[in-house]
Amino acid sequence: MDLINDFFKGLRSALSTDELKELNKACGATKEDIATLRAEYPNCPESLICLLENIDGTYWRKYGDTKIAVCILGSGVEEDTYPYYLLSTQQMLESSKEEEDISYLLEYQDDEEAVDPKINQEGLLPGKYLHFSDCMNNGGSSRLYIDFNPSDKGVSGQIIRFIHDPDEYEVVADSFDEYLQNLIDGGFIYLENEEG
């Protein structure tokens, strides 16, 4: 897939030598894990599948005897230069089982920006979203999701960023393809402050 090839080309140029050595220890997800992901999320974007077929996660992920932790993603939001890990297929499936409640933010209607109107006010429901990335702060500060159950203002497959303190849910791209293209077009700026 050209988009994934372009992504990897830019990523390899942006990573430090040490990060590249670490990332080179990674391998793709098993056919079984990909089949499970497709079965549970039939609308899972092909570009994410292709990414996982090459690298099955970078978030404290063990490959053989080596555990890697390499940030390869960003939020795609121009002013956000914080790097993110890619979760493994198993981590995605496991972490997407719980409801992500946004009702506490909807109660504070004075801050209309706390929840993007493209996001369903019921929240992110199990089986209706896929949590695919955590920020370098072990996910506590920010997470990324693919949303398959948007409001009538959104589109299925849109990318949501949760950011903490102040808490906010924002749609950052209409699709995973658009999200990856934003990272490429942004020149992987979120990796510039990373030291290998």
Short mmCIF file of N, CA and C in Angstrom, two decimals:
data_model
loop_
_atom_site.label_atom_id
_atom_site.label_comp_id
_atom_site.label_asym_id
_atom_site.label_seq_id
_atom_site.Cartn_x
_atom_site.Cartn_y
_atom_site.Cartn_z
N MET A 1 0.85 -1.18 0.00
CA MET A 1 0.00 0.00 0.00
C MET A 1 0.89 1.25 0.00
N ASP A 2 0.68 2.12 -0.98
CA ASP A 2 1.54 3.30 -1.15
C ASP A 2 1.57 4.20 0.09
N LEU A 3 0.41 4.39 0.72
CA LEU A 3 0.34 5.25 1.89
C LEU A 3 1.25 4.73 3.00
N ILE A 4 1.22 3.43 3.25
CA ILE A 4 2.05 2.84 4.30
C ILE A 4 3.52 2.91 3.91
N ASN A 5 3.83 2.67 2.64
CA ASN A 5 5.22 2.81 2.18
C ASN A 5 5.73 4.23 2.40
N ASP A 6 4.90 5.22 2.06
CA ASP A 6 5.28 6.63 2.27
C ASP A 6 5.46 6.92 3.76
N PHE A 7 4.58 6.35 4.58
CA PHE A 7 4.67 6.56 6.03
C PHE A 7 6.00 6.01 6.55
N PHE A 8 6.33 4.77 6.17
CA PHE A 8 7.56 4.16 6.67
C PHE A 8 8.80 4.89 6.17
N LYS A 9 8.75 5.36 4.94
CA LYS A 9 9.89 6.11 4.39
C LYS A 9 10.15 7.37 5.22
N GLY A 10 9.10 8.12 5.49
CA GLY A 10 9.24 9.33 6.30
C GLY A 10 9.62 9.03 7.73
N LEU A 11 9.02 7.97 8.28
CA LEU A 11 9.30 7.59 9.67
C LEU A 11 10.77 7.23 9.84
N ARG A 12 11.29 6.43 8.94
CA ARG A 12 12.69 5.99 9.05
C ARG A 12 13.66 7.18 8.96
N SER A 13 13.27 8.19 8.20
CA SER A 13 14.11 9.39 8.10
C SER A 13 14.06 10.21 9.38
N ALA A 14 12.93 10.14 10.09
CA ALA A 14 12.73 10.97 11.28
C ALA A 14 13.27 10.35 12.56
N LEU A 15 13.36 9.02 12.62
CA LEU A 15 13.82 8.35 13.83
C LEU A 15 15.33 8.43 13.98
N SER A 16 15.78 8.40 15.22
CA SER A 16 17.23 8.37 15.49
C SER A 16 17.77 6.98 15.15
N THR A 17 19.08 6.87 15.08
CA THR A 17 19.72 5.58 14.80
C THR A 17 19.34 4.54 15.85
N ASP A 18 19.35 4.93 17.12
CA ASP A 18 19.01 3.99 18.20
C ASP A 18 17.55 3.56 18.11
N GLU A 19 16.66 4.50 17.80
CA GLU A 19 15.24 4.14 17.66
C GLU A 19 15.03 3.20 16.48
N LEU A 20 15.75 3.44 15.39
CA LEU A 20 15.65 2.55 14.23
C LEU A 20 16.12 1.14 14.57
N LYS A 21 17.21 1.04 15.32
CA LYS A 21 17.71 -0.27 15.73
C LYS A 21 16.65 -1.01 16.54
N GLU A 22 16.02 -0.28 17.43
CA GLU A 22 14.97 -0.87 18.26
C GLU A 22 13.77 -1.29 17.41
N LEU A 23 13.36 -0.39 16.53
CA LEU A 23 12.19 -0.68 15.68
C LEU A 23 12.45 -1.85 14.74
N ASN A 24 13.68 -2.01 14.31
CA ASN A 24 14.02 -3.11 13.40
C ASN A 24 13.86 -4.49 14.04
N LYS A 25 13.71 -4.52 15.36
CA LYS A 25 13.46 -5.79 16.06
C LYS A 25 11.98 -6.19 15.97
N ALA A 26 11.14 -5.25 15.56
CA ALA A 26 9.70 -5.51 15.48
C ALA A 26 9.36 -6.35 14.25
N CYS A 27 8.25 -7.06 14.35
CA CYS A 27 7.73 -7.79 13.20
C CYS A 27 6.21 -7.60 13.16
N GLY A 28 5.60 -8.11 12.12
CA GLY A 28 4.17 -7.93 11.93
C GLY A 28 3.33 -8.84 12.81
N ALA A 29 2.06 -8.50 12.90
CA ALA A 29 1.10 -9.32 13.67
C ALA A 29 0.91 -10.67 13.01
N THR A 30 0.52 -11.66 13.80
CA THR A 30 0.25 -12.99 13.26
C THR A 30 -1.02 -12.94 12.41
N LYS A 31 -1.15 -13.89 11.51
CA LYS A 31 -2.35 -13.98 10.69
C LYS A 31 -3.59 -14.19 11.56
N GLU A 32 -3.42 -14.92 12.65
CA GLU A 32 -4.53 -15.18 13.57
C GLU A 32 -5.00 -13.89 14.23
N ASP A 33 -4.05 -13.08 14.69
CA ASP A 33 -4.42 -11.80 15.33
C ASP A 33 -5.09 -10.86 14.34
N ILE A 34 -4.58 -10.81 13.12
CA ILE A 34 -5.20 -9.97 12.09
C ILE A 34 -6.61 -10.47 11.79
N ALA A 35 -6.79 -11.79 11.70
CA ALA A 35 -8.12 -12.36 11.44
C ALA A 35 -9.09 -12.02 12.56
N THR A 36 -8.62 -12.07 13.81
CA THR A 36 -9.46 -11.71 14.96
C THR A 36 -9.86 -10.24 14.89
N LEU A 37 -8.89 -9.39 14.58
CA LEU A 37 -9.17 -7.95 14.46
C LEU A 37 -10.20 -7.69 13.37
N ARG A 38 -10.04 -8.33 12.22
CA ARG A 38 -10.99 -8.15 11.12
C ARG A 38 -12.39 -8.67 11.51
N ALA A 39 -12.43 -9.79 12.23
CA ALA A 39 -13.71 -10.37 12.63
C ALA A 39 -14.45 -9.46 13.62
N GLU A 40 -13.70 -8.91 14.58
CA GLU A 40 -14.33 -8.06 15.60
C GLU A 40 -14.59 -6.64 15.11
N TYR A 41 -13.79 -6.20 14.15
CA TYR A 41 -13.92 -4.84 13.59
C TYR A 41 -13.90 -4.92 12.07
N PRO A 42 -15.02 -5.36 11.46
CA PRO A 42 -15.04 -5.53 10.01
C PRO A 42 -14.77 -4.24 9.23
N ASN A 43 -14.97 -3.09 9.87
CA ASN A 43 -14.70 -1.81 9.22
C ASN A 43 -13.30 -1.27 9.52
N CYS A 44 -12.46 -2.10 10.11
CA CYS A 44 -11.10 -1.67 10.42
C CYS A 44 -10.40 -1.25 9.13
N PRO A 45 -9.80 -0.06 9.11
CA PRO A 45 -9.17 0.43 7.88
C PRO A 45 -8.04 -0.48 7.40
N GLU A 46 -7.97 -0.66 6.09
CA GLU A 46 -6.92 -1.49 5.50
C GLU A 46 -5.54 -0.92 5.79
N SER A 47 -5.45 0.40 5.88
CA SER A 47 -4.14 1.01 6.16
C SER A 47 -3.65 0.64 7.56
N LEU A 48 -4.56 0.53 8.53
CA LEU A 48 -4.14 0.09 9.87
C LEU A 48 -3.74 -1.39 9.84
N ILE A 49 -4.50 -2.20 9.13
CA ILE A 49 -4.15 -3.62 8.98
C ILE A 49 -2.75 -3.75 8.38
N CYS A 50 -2.50 -2.99 7.32
CA CYS A 50 -1.20 -3.03 6.64
C CYS A 50 -0.08 -2.58 7.59
N LEU A 51 -0.34 -1.57 8.39
CA LEU A 51 0.64 -1.10 9.37
C LEU A 51 0.96 -2.21 10.37
N LEU A 52 -0.09 -2.88 10.87
CA LEU A 52 0.09 -3.96 11.85
C LEU A 52 0.75 -5.19 11.24
N GLU A 53 0.54 -5.40 9.95
CA GLU A 53 1.21 -6.51 9.27
C GLU A 53 2.72 -6.29 9.19
N ASN A 54 3.14 -5.04 9.32
CA ASN A 54 4.56 -4.70 9.31
C ASN A 54 5.14 -4.57 10.72
N ILE A 55 4.38 -3.93 11.61
CA ILE A 55 4.82 -3.70 12.99
C ILE A 55 3.63 -3.94 13.91
N ASP A 56 3.72 -4.97 14.74
CA ASP A 56 2.62 -5.28 15.65
C ASP A 56 2.81 -4.60 17.00
N GLY A 57 2.91 -3.29 16.94
CA GLY A 57 2.97 -2.51 18.16
C GLY A 57 4.37 -2.10 18.58
N THR A 58 4.42 -0.93 19.24
CA THR A 58 5.70 -0.38 19.72
C THR A 58 5.59 0.08 21.17
N TYR A 59 4.53 -0.33 21.86
CA TYR A 59 4.22 0.14 23.21
C TYR A 59 4.64 -0.91 24.23
N TRP A 60 5.93 -0.86 24.64
CA TRP A 60 6.50 -1.85 25.56
C TRP A 60 6.17 -3.26 25.06
N ARG A 61 6.40 -3.46 23.77
CA ARG A 61 6.03 -4.70 23.09
C ARG A 61 7.23 -5.62 23.03
N LYS A 62 7.03 -6.86 23.44
CA LYS A 62 8.12 -7.84 23.44
C LYS A 62 8.16 -8.58 22.12
N TYR A 63 9.32 -8.55 21.48
CA TYR A 63 9.60 -9.31 20.27
C TYR A 63 10.77 -10.23 20.60
N GLY A 64 10.49 -11.52 20.68
CA GLY A 64 11.53 -12.45 21.11
C GLY A 64 11.94 -12.13 22.53
N ASP A 65 13.24 -11.91 22.76
CA ASP A 65 13.74 -11.58 24.10
C ASP A 65 13.87 -10.07 24.32
N THR A 66 13.48 -9.29 23.33
CA THR A 66 13.67 -7.84 23.39
C THR A 66 12.33 -7.11 23.52
N LYS A 67 12.28 -6.19 24.48
CA LYS A 67 11.09 -5.35 24.63
C LYS A 67 11.40 -3.99 24.03
N ILE A 68 10.51 -3.50 23.16
CA ILE A 68 10.76 -2.20 22.53
C ILE A 68 9.72 -1.17 22.99
N ALA A 69 10.13 0.07 22.97
CA ALA A 69 9.24 1.20 23.26
C ALA A 69 9.69 2.34 22.36
N VAL A 70 9.06 2.41 21.19
CA VAL A 70 9.43 3.43 20.21
C VAL A 70 8.17 4.17 19.78
N CYS A 71 8.18 5.47 19.92
CA CYS A 71 7.06 6.27 19.45
C CYS A 71 7.19 6.44 17.94
N ILE A 72 6.12 6.07 17.22
CA ILE A 72 6.16 6.21 15.76
C ILE A 72 5.00 7.05 15.23
N LEU A 73 4.03 7.37 16.11
CA LEU A 73 2.86 8.12 15.69
C LEU A 73 2.81 9.46 16.39
N GLY A 74 1.93 10.33 15.91
CA GLY A 74 1.62 11.60 16.55
C GLY A 74 0.12 11.77 16.47
N SER A 75 -0.39 12.87 16.98
CA SER A 75 -1.84 13.08 16.94
C SER A 75 -2.29 13.59 15.57
N GLY A 76 -1.35 14.19 14.83
CA GLY A 76 -1.74 14.79 13.55
C GLY A 76 -2.25 16.20 13.71
N VAL A 77 -2.33 16.68 14.96
CA VAL A 77 -2.74 18.05 15.22
C VAL A 77 -1.49 18.92 15.20
N GLU A 78 -1.51 19.95 14.39
CA GLU A 78 -0.31 20.73 14.09
C GLU A 78 0.43 21.23 15.33
N GLU A 79 -0.32 21.76 16.31
CA GLU A 79 0.35 22.34 17.48
C GLU A 79 0.75 21.28 18.52
N ASP A 80 0.34 20.03 18.30
CA ASP A 80 0.65 18.95 19.24
C ASP A 80 1.87 18.19 18.75
N THR A 81 3.00 18.40 19.40
CA THR A 81 4.24 17.75 18.98
C THR A 81 4.60 16.57 19.90
N TYR A 82 3.59 16.04 20.58
CA TYR A 82 3.83 14.93 21.49
C TYR A 82 3.79 13.62 20.72
N PRO A 83 4.79 12.74 20.89
CA PRO A 83 4.80 11.47 20.16
C PRO A 83 3.93 10.39 20.83
N TYR A 84 3.51 9.42 20.01
CA TYR A 84 2.63 8.33 20.46
C TYR A 84 3.18 6.98 20.03
N TYR A 85 2.84 5.96 20.82
CA TYR A 85 3.15 4.57 20.49
C TYR A 85 2.02 3.98 19.65
N LEU A 86 2.33 2.97 18.87
CA LEU A 86 1.33 2.13 18.21
C LEU A 86 1.07 0.94 19.12
N LEU A 87 -0.18 0.69 19.49
CA LEU A 87 -0.51 -0.49 20.27
C LEU A 87 -0.43 -1.73 19.39
N SER A 88 -0.19 -2.88 20.00
CA SER A 88 -0.21 -4.14 19.26
C SER A 88 -1.66 -4.53 18.98
N THR A 89 -1.86 -5.46 18.10
CA THR A 89 -3.20 -5.95 17.78
C THR A 89 -3.89 -6.44 19.05
N GLN A 90 -3.18 -7.23 19.85
CA GLN A 90 -3.75 -7.75 21.10
C GLN A 90 -4.07 -6.61 22.07
N GLN A 91 -3.19 -5.63 22.19
CA GLN A 91 -3.45 -4.49 23.07
C GLN A 91 -4.67 -3.71 22.62
N MET A 92 -4.83 -3.54 21.30
CA MET A 92 -6.00 -2.84 20.77
C MET A 92 -7.29 -3.57 21.14
N LEU A 93 -7.30 -4.87 20.89
CA LEU A 93 -8.49 -5.66 21.17
C LEU A 93 -8.84 -5.63 22.65
N GLU A 94 -7.83 -5.73 23.49
CA GLU A 94 -8.07 -5.75 24.94
C GLU A 94 -8.53 -4.39 25.45
N SER A 95 -7.88 -3.32 25.01
CA SER A 95 -8.18 -1.99 25.57
C SER A 95 -9.44 -1.36 24.97
N SER A 96 -10.04 -2.00 23.97
CA SER A 96 -11.24 -1.45 23.35
C SER A 96 -12.51 -2.12 23.87
N LYS A 97 -12.40 -2.88 24.95
CA LYS A 97 -13.55 -3.62 25.48
C LYS A 97 -14.42 -2.80 26.41
N GLU A 98 -13.87 -1.74 26.96
CA GLU A 98 -14.60 -0.94 27.95
C GLU A 98 -15.22 0.29 27.31
N GLU A 99 -16.31 0.77 27.91
CA GLU A 99 -16.93 2.01 27.44
C GLU A 99 -16.04 3.19 27.85
N GLU A 100 -15.86 4.13 26.92
CA GLU A 100 -15.17 5.38 27.23
C GLU A 100 -16.25 6.43 27.47
N ASP A 101 -16.47 6.74 28.73
CA ASP A 101 -17.56 7.64 29.14
C ASP A 101 -17.14 9.10 28.94
N ILE A 102 -17.98 9.84 28.23
CA ILE A 102 -17.70 11.28 28.05
C ILE A 102 -18.75 12.14 28.73
N SER A 103 -19.68 11.50 29.46
CA SER A 103 -20.80 12.24 30.05
C SER A 103 -20.34 13.31 31.04
N TYR A 104 -19.25 13.03 31.76
CA TYR A 104 -18.76 14.01 32.73
C TYR A 104 -18.36 15.32 32.05
N LEU A 105 -17.91 15.24 30.79
CA LEU A 105 -17.55 16.46 30.06
C LEU A 105 -18.78 17.15 29.49
N LEU A 106 -19.77 16.37 29.09
CA LEU A 106 -20.99 16.95 28.52
C LEU A 106 -21.78 17.74 29.57
N GLU A 107 -21.58 17.43 30.85
CA GLU A 107 -22.26 18.15 31.92
C GLU A 107 -21.81 19.60 32.00
N TYR A 108 -20.60 19.86 31.56
CA TYR A 108 -20.05 21.22 31.62
C TYR A 108 -20.24 21.90 30.26
N GLN A 109 -21.45 22.28 29.97
CA GLN A 109 -21.77 22.84 28.66
C GLN A 109 -21.15 24.21 28.43
N ASP A 110 -20.59 24.83 29.48
CA ASP A 110 -19.93 26.12 29.27
C ASP A 110 -18.65 25.94 28.45
N ASP A 111 -18.10 24.72 28.45
CA ASP A 111 -16.93 24.45 27.62
C ASP A 111 -17.37 23.56 26.45
N GLU A 112 -17.89 24.20 25.41
CA GLU A 112 -18.43 23.46 24.27
C GLU A 112 -17.36 22.70 23.50
N GLU A 113 -16.10 23.06 23.69
CA GLU A 113 -15.02 22.42 22.97
C GLU A 113 -14.57 21.12 23.63
N ALA A 114 -15.09 20.80 24.81
CA ALA A 114 -14.63 19.61 25.55
C ALA A 114 -14.97 18.32 24.80
N VAL A 115 -16.08 18.31 24.09
CA VAL A 115 -16.45 17.14 23.28
C VAL A 115 -16.85 17.62 21.89
N ASP A 116 -16.10 17.21 20.90
CA ASP A 116 -16.37 17.55 19.51
C ASP A 116 -17.80 17.11 19.14
N PRO A 117 -18.60 17.96 18.49
CA PRO A 117 -19.97 17.58 18.12
C PRO A 117 -20.03 16.41 17.12
N LYS A 118 -18.90 16.04 16.53
CA LYS A 118 -18.87 14.88 15.62
C LYS A 118 -18.87 13.56 16.39
N ILE A 119 -18.69 13.64 17.72
CA ILE A 119 -18.62 12.44 18.56
C ILE A 119 -19.98 12.16 19.18
N ASN A 120 -20.39 10.91 19.14
CA ASN A 120 -21.67 10.49 19.70
C ASN A 120 -21.68 10.77 21.21
N GLN A 121 -22.74 11.44 21.69
CA GLN A 121 -22.80 11.82 23.09
C GLN A 121 -22.97 10.62 24.03
N GLU A 122 -23.28 9.45 23.48
CA GLU A 122 -23.33 8.24 24.32
C GLU A 122 -21.93 7.81 24.73
N GLY A 123 -20.91 8.36 24.08
CA GLY A 123 -19.54 8.00 24.38
C GLY A 123 -19.02 6.97 23.38
N LEU A 124 -17.85 6.44 23.68
CA LEU A 124 -17.25 5.41 22.84
C LEU A 124 -17.63 4.06 23.42
N LEU A 125 -18.47 3.33 22.70
CA LEU A 125 -19.04 2.09 23.21
C LEU A 125 -18.25 0.87 22.76
N PRO A 126 -18.19 -0.17 23.61
CA PRO A 126 -17.46 -1.39 23.24
C PRO A 126 -17.91 -1.92 21.88
N GLY A 127 -16.94 -2.29 21.04
CA GLY A 127 -17.23 -2.79 19.70
C GLY A 127 -17.50 -1.70 18.68
N LYS A 128 -17.56 -0.44 19.14
CA LYS A 128 -17.85 0.68 18.25
C LYS A 128 -16.67 1.63 18.08
N TYR A 129 -15.56 1.30 18.73
CA TYR A 129 -14.35 2.10 18.58
C TYR A 129 -13.16 1.18 18.70
N LEU A 130 -12.02 1.65 18.23
CA LEU A 130 -10.78 0.90 18.35
C LEU A 130 -9.69 1.84 18.87
N HIS A 131 -9.22 1.56 20.08
CA HIS A 131 -8.15 2.34 20.69
C HIS A 131 -6.83 1.81 20.10
N PHE A 132 -6.11 2.65 19.34
CA PHE A 132 -4.93 2.16 18.63
C PHE A 132 -3.61 2.79 19.06
N SER A 133 -3.66 3.83 19.89
CA SER A 133 -2.41 4.52 20.20
C SER A 133 -2.48 5.23 21.54
N ASP A 134 -1.35 5.20 22.26
CA ASP A 134 -1.20 5.95 23.50
C ASP A 134 -0.01 6.89 23.36
N CYS A 135 -0.10 8.04 24.03
CA CYS A 135 1.01 8.98 23.98
C CYS A 135 2.19 8.44 24.80
N MET A 136 3.33 9.07 24.66
CA MET A 136 4.55 8.57 25.29
C MET A 136 4.48 8.57 26.81
N ASN A 137 3.51 9.28 27.38
CA ASN A 137 3.33 9.31 28.84
C ASN A 137 2.46 8.13 29.26
N ASN A 138 2.73 6.95 28.70
CA ASN A 138 2.02 5.71 29.02
C ASN A 138 0.51 5.82 28.88
N GLY A 139 0.05 6.69 27.98
CA GLY A 139 -1.37 6.77 27.67
C GLY A 139 -2.18 7.60 28.62
N GLY A 140 -1.60 8.03 29.73
CA GLY A 140 -2.38 8.76 30.72
C GLY A 140 -2.80 10.15 30.25
N SER A 141 -1.99 10.75 29.40
CA SER A 141 -2.26 12.12 28.97
C SER A 141 -3.07 12.20 27.69
N SER A 142 -2.91 11.21 26.80
CA SER A 142 -3.60 11.28 25.52
C SER A 142 -3.67 9.91 24.88
N ARG A 143 -4.80 9.65 24.20
CA ARG A 143 -5.03 8.40 23.49
C ARG A 143 -5.69 8.71 22.15
N LEU A 144 -5.54 7.80 21.20
CA LEU A 144 -6.16 7.94 19.88
C LEU A 144 -7.07 6.75 19.61
N TYR A 145 -8.22 7.04 19.00
CA TYR A 145 -9.23 6.03 18.71
C TYR A 145 -9.72 6.15 17.27
N ILE A 146 -10.15 5.02 16.71
CA ILE A 146 -10.95 5.03 15.48
C ILE A 146 -12.38 4.86 15.93
N ASP A 147 -13.25 5.77 15.52
CA ASP A 147 -14.64 5.81 15.98
C ASP A 147 -15.58 5.32 14.87
N PHE A 148 -16.29 4.23 15.15
CA PHE A 148 -17.21 3.66 14.16
C PHE A 148 -18.67 4.01 14.47
N ASN A 149 -18.90 4.86 15.48
CA ASN A 149 -20.26 5.20 15.88
C ASN A 149 -20.36 6.71 16.14
N PRO A 150 -20.15 7.52 15.10
CA PRO A 150 -20.13 8.98 15.29
C PRO A 150 -21.53 9.56 15.46
N SER A 151 -21.57 10.85 15.77
CA SER A 151 -22.85 11.56 15.74
C SER A 151 -23.22 11.79 14.28
N ASP A 152 -24.38 12.38 14.05
CA ASP A 152 -24.80 12.64 12.66
C ASP A 152 -23.94 13.71 11.99
N LYS A 153 -23.09 14.39 12.77
CA LYS A 153 -22.18 15.39 12.19
C LYS A 153 -20.83 14.78 11.81
N GLY A 154 -20.55 13.57 12.31
CA GLY A 154 -19.28 12.93 12.07
C GLY A 154 -19.36 11.88 10.98
N VAL A 155 -18.26 11.15 10.78
CA VAL A 155 -18.21 10.06 9.79
C VAL A 155 -17.63 8.82 10.45
N SER A 156 -18.17 7.67 10.10
CA SER A 156 -17.65 6.42 10.64
C SER A 156 -16.20 6.24 10.21
N GLY A 157 -15.36 5.88 11.17
CA GLY A 157 -13.93 5.73 10.89
C GLY A 157 -13.12 6.96 11.24
N GLN A 158 -13.77 7.99 11.76
CA GLN A 158 -13.05 9.21 12.14
C GLN A 158 -12.07 8.91 13.29
N ILE A 159 -11.04 9.74 13.37
CA ILE A 159 -10.00 9.57 14.38
C ILE A 159 -10.24 10.59 15.50
N ILE A 160 -10.33 10.05 16.73
CA ILE A 160 -10.56 10.89 17.91
C ILE A 160 -9.29 10.93 18.75
N ARG A 161 -8.97 12.13 19.21
CA ARG A 161 -7.89 12.27 20.19
C ARG A 161 -8.50 12.64 21.53
N PHE A 162 -8.18 11.86 22.56
CA PHE A 162 -8.49 12.25 23.94
C PHE A 162 -7.24 12.89 24.50
N ILE A 163 -7.39 14.04 25.12
CA ILE A 163 -6.26 14.69 25.77
C ILE A 163 -6.70 15.06 27.18
N HIS A 164 -5.80 14.88 28.14
CA HIS A 164 -6.12 15.06 29.56
C HIS A 164 -5.61 16.40 30.08
N ASP A 165 -6.40 16.98 30.97
CA ASP A 165 -6.04 18.15 31.78
C ASP A 165 -5.75 19.41 30.96
N PRO A 166 -6.76 20.09 30.49
CA PRO A 166 -8.18 19.76 30.67
C PRO A 166 -8.63 18.68 29.69
N ASP A 167 -9.51 17.81 30.16
CA ASP A 167 -9.98 16.70 29.34
C ASP A 167 -10.75 17.20 28.12
N GLU A 168 -10.47 16.56 26.99
CA GLU A 168 -11.09 16.97 25.73
C GLU A 168 -11.08 15.79 24.76
N TYR A 169 -12.19 15.62 24.05
CA TYR A 169 -12.29 14.64 22.95
C TYR A 169 -12.48 15.42 21.66
N GLU A 170 -11.57 15.22 20.72
CA GLU A 170 -11.59 15.99 19.48
C GLU A 170 -11.38 15.07 18.28
N VAL A 171 -12.14 15.29 17.22
CA VAL A 171 -11.91 14.57 15.97
C VAL A 171 -10.76 15.26 15.25
N VAL A 172 -9.70 14.48 14.95
CA VAL A 172 -8.50 15.06 14.33
C VAL A 172 -8.37 14.68 12.85
N ALA A 173 -9.16 13.70 12.38
CA ALA A 173 -9.14 13.32 10.96
C ALA A 173 -10.42 12.53 10.67
N ASP A 174 -10.85 12.55 9.43
CA ASP A 174 -12.08 11.84 9.04
C ASP A 174 -11.86 10.36 8.79
N SER A 175 -10.58 9.94 8.68
CA SER A 175 -10.28 8.53 8.42
C SER A 175 -8.85 8.24 8.86
N PHE A 176 -8.52 6.96 8.99
CA PHE A 176 -7.15 6.58 9.34
C PHE A 176 -6.18 6.95 8.22
N ASP A 177 -6.63 6.81 6.98
CA ASP A 177 -5.79 7.22 5.85
C ASP A 177 -5.45 8.71 5.93
N GLU A 178 -6.48 9.52 6.19
CA GLU A 178 -6.25 10.97 6.30
C GLU A 178 -5.32 11.27 7.47
N TYR A 179 -5.51 10.56 8.56
CA TYR A 179 -4.66 10.73 9.74
C TYR A 179 -3.19 10.46 9.40
N LEU A 180 -2.92 9.31 8.75
CA LEU A 180 -1.54 8.99 8.37
C LEU A 180 -0.97 10.02 7.40
N GLN A 181 -1.79 10.47 6.46
CA GLN A 181 -1.33 11.47 5.50
C GLN A 181 -0.98 12.77 6.21
N ASN A 182 -1.74 13.13 7.25
CA ASN A 182 -1.43 14.32 8.03
C ASN A 182 -0.07 14.20 8.71
N LEU A 183 0.26 13.00 9.20
CA LEU A 183 1.56 12.79 9.83
C LEU A 183 2.68 12.95 8.81
N ILE A 184 2.47 12.39 7.62
CA ILE A 184 3.45 12.49 6.53
C ILE A 184 3.62 13.94 6.12
N ASP A 185 2.50 14.61 5.88
CA ASP A 185 2.54 16.01 5.43
C ASP A 185 3.16 16.93 6.47
N GLY A 186 3.00 16.56 7.75
CA GLY A 186 3.56 17.37 8.83
C GLY A 186 5.04 17.12 9.05
N GLY A 187 5.62 16.23 8.25
CA GLY A 187 7.06 15.99 8.33
C GLY A 187 7.50 15.30 9.62
N PHE A 188 6.59 14.54 10.26
CA PHE A 188 6.91 13.80 11.49
C PHE A 188 7.49 14.73 12.55
N ILE A 189 6.95 15.94 12.62
CA ILE A 189 7.47 16.96 13.53
C ILE A 189 7.43 16.50 14.98
N TYR A 190 6.48 15.63 15.31
CA TYR A 190 6.34 15.14 16.68
C TYR A 190 7.54 14.29 17.14
N LEU A 191 8.38 13.88 16.22
CA LEU A 191 9.57 13.10 16.59
C LEU A 191 10.82 13.96 16.71
N GLU A 192 10.73 15.22 16.41
CA GLU A 192 11.92 16.09 16.37
C GLU A 192 12.58 16.26 17.74
N ASN A 193 11.79 16.26 18.80
CA ASN A 193 12.36 16.45 20.14
C ASN A 193 12.75 15.14 20.80
N GLU A 194 12.54 14.04 20.10
CA GLU A 194 12.89 12.73 20.65
C GLU A 194 14.39 12.50 20.53
N GLU A 195 14.97 12.03 21.60
CA GLU A 195 16.38 11.66 21.58
C GLU A 195 16.47 10.14 21.66
N GLY A 196 17.26 9.54 20.77
CA GLY A 196 17.39 8.10 20.76
C GLY A 196 18.27 7.57 21.85
#
